[in-house]
Amino acid sequence: IRNNMIVRRPNTGSRGAAISLLDAPSAVVVHNSVLVSGTAPASIEFAHIDTRNVVIANNLLDRPVAGRDGAQATQAQNVTTATPWWFVGASRGDLRLQPLLMRMDGSSTVAPLVIDAAWSVTTTTHDHEGQPRPAGAANDIGADEHHIK
């Protein structure tokens, strides 16, 4: 499960996680961008005893990753503090990274969290739009690989 952009509108009722792994041995969940907007306690959930040898890494989320019922997963470089302002058009489902977050010198408050910060566990070579990864020193966290124009 990779390179997905998932957005829920706020105040639309309580639901489960946007990505759920149930009885999913050896699943890999990488480079997804998810805003559940307060509709769930977790953005990604993994559950049940058969869910083992799972990797959940490099996801850009607004809620934590949660495991239950004896499931086991390796988690790395999941950022769980994303806000709609980090993205080009979250209300339209566009979770490409907001270019205005980058200053002229290439720095920003968000960039250290996501730009060139991904764990190198994946073999994901392209982002949500089909652009090559990495565009910098390392892959970016989330579905979008930020390319400075």
Backbone as a ProteinNet text record, in pm:
[ID]
protein_1_A
[PRIMARY]
IRNNMIVRRPNTGSRGAAISLLDAPSAVVVHNSVLVSGTAPASIEFAHIDTRNVVIANNLLDRPVAGRDGAQATQAQNVTTATPWWFVGASRGDLRLQPLLMRMDGSSTVAPLVIDAAWSVTTTTHDHEGQPRPAGAANDIGADEHHIK
[TERTIARY]
87.9	0	91.4	97.3	192.4	138.4	189.3	163	15.6	-60.9	-201.7	-217.6	-315.7	-355.8	-500.8	-522.9	-655.8	-694.6	-812.2	-860.9	-1005	-1035.1	-1173.3	-1208.6	-1331.3	-1379.1	-1401.6	-1368.6	-1394.4	-1544.8	-1580.2	-1719.5	-1812.6	-1761.5	-1845	-1871	-1849.4	-1877.3	-1754.5	-1764.7	-1654.9	-1649.8	-1529.4	-1506.6	-1375.4	-1341	-1214.9	-1100.1	-984.9	-863.4	-879.8	-804.2	-808.9	-745.5	-642.7	-578.4	-581.4	-643.9	-653.9	-594.8	-505.6	-448.1	-506.6	-586.2	-649.9	-612.5	-545.1	-494.4	-413.4	-310	-231.2	-82.4	-42.1	99.2	186.9	300.8	404.2	357.4	257.7	212.5	315.9	321.2	409.6	323.8	328.1	250.6	350.5	377.7	481.5	437.3	487.5	471.4	325.4	241.9	103.3	87.1	-3.1	-39.3	-186.2	-216.3	-351.3	-392.1	-509.4	-573	-709.1	-724.5	-854.9	-938.1	-878.7	-949.5	-1037.2	-985.9	-1059.3	-1168.8	-1179.8	-1286.1	-1245.3	-1118	-1069.5	-955	-937.1	-824.9	-689	-689.3	-564	-579.7	-470.3	-470.4	-449.8	-360.7	-331.4	-346.7	-411.6	-432.6	-389.9	-324.6	-292.4	-340.5	-404.4	-468.4	-469.4	-487.4	-504.6	-369.1	-367.1	-244.8	-169.4	-240.1	-173.5	-104.1	-125.7	-59.7	79	177.8	317	409.3	533.6	633.8	585	516	459.8	555.7	565.1	643.2	547.8	550.1	470.6	568.1	602.1	709.4	686.1	740.1	744.9	606.4	512.3	376.6	359.1	287.8	261.1	114.8	90	-41.5	-79.7	-209.6	-253	-295.1	-287.1	-315.7	-212.8	-198.5	-97.1	-127.3	-29.3	-42.8	-73.4	-171	-210.4	-216.6	-165.6	-174	-257.1	-317.2	-398.5	-408.9	-461.6	-491.7	-370.4	-253.4	-133.8	-63.6	-106	-38.8	99.2	191.5	326.7	369.7	430	476.9	602.4	690.7	803.8	755.6	772.9	731.6	854.1	862.1	974.8	935.5	979.5	965.1	822.1	726.3	589.2	569.7	536.4	509.4	359.3	319.2	177.5	121.9	188.4	146.3	107.6	75.7	42	-84.5	-89.9	-209.5	-247	-372	-412	-324.7	-266.7	-185.6	-57.1	-16	106.8	89	-36.3	-65.3	-125.1	-111.4	-158.9	-309.1	-387.5	-532.7	-598.6	-576	-628.3	-779.8	-852.6	-999	-1044.9	-958.3	-988.1	-923.5	-857	-789.2	-649.5	-597.3	-464.1	-363.1	-293.4	-197.4	-53	-35.3	102.2	153.6	282.7	338.6	329.9	292.1	273.8	409	427.1	555.5	581	476.9	495.9	555.9	558.4	622.4	773.8	822.5	966.8	1007.5	1107.8	1161.5	1256.2	1292.8	1382.6	1514.9	1560.7	1687	1670.1	1545.6	1519.7	1482.6	1479	1444.6	1297.4	1246.4	1110.8	1094.3	983.6	958.5	913	850.1	799.7	905.3	987	1083.7	1170.3	1224.1	1307.3	1230.7	1100.5	1019.6	995.8	985.2	941.8	1036.3	1104.6	1189.9	1320.1	1350.4	1472.3	1482.9	1370	1371	1320.4	1295.1	1236.4	1338.4	1287	1365.1	1392.1	1510.5	1548.5	1509.5	1397.8	1353.2	1283	1234	1148.4	1225.1	1160.3	1211.4	1118.9	1043.1	951.1	1032.1	1021.1	1104.5	1032.2	898.3	821	715.6	670	568.8	428.4	330.8	190.1	167.2	243.8	229.5	318.6	395.8	487.4	621.6	645.2	774.5	877.8	1002.8	1103.9	1135.6	1164.4	1215	1358	1447.6	1435.1	1463.5	1413.6	1444.2	1559.8	1595.3	1705.5	1797.5	1848.4	1943.1	1878.4	1748.5	1676.3	1529.1	1452	1308.6	1241.3	1131.5	1049.3	945.1	897.7	791.8	658.6	569.6	438.5	431.6	316.1	290.8	356.8	389.2	445.8	595	672.3	814.9	827.5	866	870.2	983.8	948.7	1047	1048	1160.6	1172.2	1187.5	1103.9	1103.4	1195.9
-115.7	0	120.4	194	304.5	417.9	536.2	657	696.3	667.5	706.8	841.5	918.2	1043.4	1025.2	1027.1	1001.8	1119.4	1177.9	1291.7	1267.4	1292.9	1294.1	1435.5	1471.9	1602.7	1599.5	1709.2	1713.4	1713.9	1677.1	1679	1591.8	1478.7	1387.2	1256.5	1256.8	1138.9	1055.1	974.9	889.2	763	730.2	610.9	546.7	441.3	372.9	440.8	381	432	436.6	524.7	536.2	414.6	358.2	236.4	135.1	20.1	-85.4	-214	-272.3	-402.4	-503.2	-593.5	-695.6	-832	-913.1	-1042.2	-1021.8	-939	-898.9	-928.1	-1055.3	-1086.5	-1029.2	-976.1	-923.4	-805.2	-733.9	-614.3	-502.9	-417.5	-301.7	-178.8	-80.9	42.3	157.6	217.5	320.3	438.3	555.3	677.4	711.7	710.7	754.2	886.7	970.5	1095.1	1084.2	1099.9	1076.5	1186	1245.7	1337.1	1279.2	1227.3	1176.5	1285.6	1400.3	1520.8	1498.1	1423.6	1401.8	1297.1	1222.8	1122.1	984.9	970	840.8	864.1	774.5	790	756.7	685.4	648.1	668.1	705.3	715.5	579	500	363.8	271.1	157.9	59.7	-77.2	-155.1	-293.4	-381.7	-493.4	-575	-722.7	-803.8	-948.8	-1019.5	-1132.5	-1208.2	-1246	-1264.4	-1301.1	-1182.6	-1063.4	-945.7	-934.9	-991.4	-996.5	-967	-932.4	-899.4	-785.4	-691.8	-577	-459	-377.9	-253.9	-137.9	-40.2	81.7	197.1	262	361.5	474.9	589.5	706.1	759.8	749.2	798.1	934.1	1023.4	1158.1	1162.3	1173.8	1150.2	1261.9	1271.5	1366.2	1296.4	1164.5	1086.9	973.9	909.5	805.1	676.4	587.7	450.3	366.6	277.5	199.3	51.4	-29.8	-174.4	-231.6	-349	-414.3	-564.6	-634.9	-778.2	-863.7	-827.3	-908	-888.4	-793.6	-766.3	-706.2	-727.5	-674.8	-607	-488.9	-414.6	-336.4	-323.9	-232.7	-97.5	4.8	139.8	230.1	312.9	405	528.4	642	770.5	801.1	771.5	814.1	946.8	1051	1181.7	1189.3	1213.3	1207.4	1344	1450.7	1586.2	1672.3	1611.5	1687.1	1769.9	1885	1969.7	2000.9	2039.1	2072.2	2180	2267.4	2378.5	2331.5	2210.5	2158.1	2119.7	2115.9	2059.3	2161.7	2136.3	2226.4	2248.8	2143.4	2156.8	2043.8	2037.7	1926.6	1912.3	2021.7	2013.5	1950.8	1950.7	1888.9	1751	1703.6	1574.6	1581.5	1702.5	1720.9	1734.4	1625.2	1624.3	1632.5	1701	1734.4	1838	1831.3	1924.2	2067.4	2156	2297.5	2363.4	2417.1	2480.8	2605	2670.7	2790.6	2760.1	2633.8	2598.2	2610.1	2616	2626.3	2772.5	2814.1	2949.5	2955.4	3074.9	3092.1	3017.8	3006.2	2937.3	2785.2	2737.9	2595	2541.4	2626.8	2581.2	2606.1	2541.2	2564.9	2496.9	2522.7	2455.3	2312.6	2284.8	2151.4	2066.3	2126.7	2052.8	1955.1	1992.5	1894.3	1768.5	1779.1	1662.3	1568	1623.5	1540.8	1538.8	1647.9	1654.8	1578.7	1485.1	1403.3	1330.2	1297.4	1240.4	1096.1	1032.9	898.7	792.4	687.7	570.3	493.3	444.7	383	236.4	198.1	59.3	25.8	123.8	96.4	94	36.5	38.7	121.9	211	296.7	396	388.4	470.6	592.1	599	711.1	752.1	876.7	925.2	910.7	970.5	963.6	1008.8	1107.6	1162	1092.8	996	928.2	996.9	1099.9	1167.4	1081.2	1084.5	997.5	1033.9	929.9	943.7	894.9	955.6	1082.8	1199.7	1318.3	1442.2	1515.3	1472.2	1533	1423.9	1444.6	1350	1216.9	1219.5	1097.6	1115.6	1009.4	1018.5	1108.3	1173	1251.5	1160.4	1199	1126	1166	1070.3	1095.6	1053.7	1076.5	1033.5	1122.1	1246.4	1342.5	1358.7	1347.1	1378.8	1523.6	1610.4	1754	1786.3	1845.9	1887.8	2040.3	2100.4	2245.6	2287.6	2380.1	2423.2	2538.6
0	0	0	-112.8	-120.4	-206.1	-177.6	-256.7	-263.2	-160.2	-156.6	-88.2	-133.9	-69.9	-26.9	104.1	158.7	247.8	220.4	298.5	337.2	463.6	510.3	552.1	527.3	571.1	722.6	791.3	935.1	963.5	1085.5	1131.9	1047.3	999.1	920	994.1	1123.3	1203.4	1230.7	1332.2	1374.6	1289.3	1243.5	1161.5	1200.5	1133.5	1158.2	1085.7	1098.8	1034.9	883.2	818.9	673.1	605.5	667.1	616.2	729.5	705.1	806.1	752.3	831.4	799.4	897.3	847.4	930.6	875.8	956.2	908.4	781.3	791.5	674.4	695	691.4	711.4	600.3	640.4	549.6	465.1	509	435.5	449.1	347.8	347.9	319.8	411.5	399	403	286.3	277.8	191.3	226.9	147.6	117.9	220.9	207.9	280.7	233	300.5	337.5	468.1	518.2	616.2	589.8	684.6	718.9	840.5	882.1	949.8	973.6	1019.4	1141.9	1238.7	1362.1	1355.7	1245.9	1232.3	1284.8	1323.7	1372.8	1470.3	1566.3	1659.4	1597.3	1484.6	1417	1266.7	1201.2	1054.8	990.9	1051.9	1005.1	1124.4	1100.8	1206.4	1155.7	1243.4	1209.3	1323.9	1289.6	1392.3	1356.6	1458	1455.3	1456	1516.4	1542.1	1414.4	1302.4	1176.8	1109.5	1159.1	1103.4	1166.8	1099	1145.4	1027.8	1059.5	956.5	868.6	927.9	857.7	870.1	764.2	766.5	741	830.8	815.8	830.7	718.7	721.7	622.9	657	567.1	531	623.1	599.9	666.2	599.6	648.7	692	822.9	881	978.4	1007.2	1109.9	1239.7	1244.1	1364.4	1371.6	1486.4	1500.8	1424.2	1426	1378.3	1502.7	1493.6	1611.2	1579.2	1671.5	1659.5	1772.2	1746.7	1850	1823.3	1919.3	1908	1873.5	1924.7	1903.4	1770.5	1690.2	1562.8	1588.8	1495.6	1509.8	1380.2	1394.3	1277	1312.9	1215.1	1227.3	1178.5	1262.4	1226.4	1223.1	1118.9	1108.6	1028.4	1075.5	1006	963.3	1047.3	1023.4	1095.8	1023.4	1083.3	1107.9	1233	1270	1310.4	1268.8	1307.3	1187.3	1076	955.1	976.4	910.7	912	767.4	742.6	604.8	541.4	619.9	566.3	500.8	528.9	469.8	323.1	276.2	144.9	48.8	-79.2	-184.7	-176.2	-158.5	-157.1	-81.5	48.1	127.8	114	108.8	99.6	-31.5	-132.6	-262.9	-277.3	-171.2	-177.6	-235.3	-256	-313.2	-199.3	-170	-61.2	-110.1	-223	-262.3	-163.4	-131.2	-34.2	-84.2	4.1	-26.3	-56.8	-177.6	-208.5	-125.2	-75.7	5.3	140.8	178.8	304.5	295.1	173.1	153.4	140	215.5	203.6	84.6	45.7	-68.9	-48.1	75.6	101	109.1	84.8	86.5	223.3	324.8	459.3	488.5	589.2	637.3	771.6	838.1	964.2	941.7	829.4	798.6	728.8	646.9	565.4	645	761.5	832.6	872.9	887.7	924.2	807.2	685.3	572.6	452.9	423.2	304.4	329.8	242.9	252.9	386.9	449.7	584.5	590.8	478	478.7	518.5	580.6	615.3	486.6	467.7	339.4	328	389.1	383.4	252.8	182.6	67.8	-64.1	-161	-298	-385.4	-321.9	-395.9	-477.6	-609.7	-696.5	-753.9	-734.8	-787.5	-684.9	-694.1	-600.9	-659.6	-593.9	-633.9	-778.3	-822.7	-958.4	-1060.6	-1016.8	-1107.2	-1120.2	-1036.2	-1038.7	-965.8	-1012	-951.7	-806.6	-728.5	-591.4	-591	-520.1	-450.1	-542.1	-500.7	-573.8	-507	-387.5	-312.6	-261.7	-141.4	-82.8	-45.6	-14.1	23	-13.8	-2.4	-28.1	73.8	32.4	123.4	186.9	304.3	372.3	310.3	291.1	233.2	87.7	26.9	-110.6	-215.1	-177.5	-272.2	-249.7	-356.2	-352.7	-397.2	-304.3	-331.3	-428.6	-541.7	-641.1	-643.4	-606.5	-611.3	-755.4	-796.8	-936.9	-958.2
[MASK]
+++++++++++++++++++++++++++++++++++++++++++++++++++++++++++++++++++++++++++++++++++++++++++++++++++++++++++++++++++++++++++++++++++++++++++++++++++++

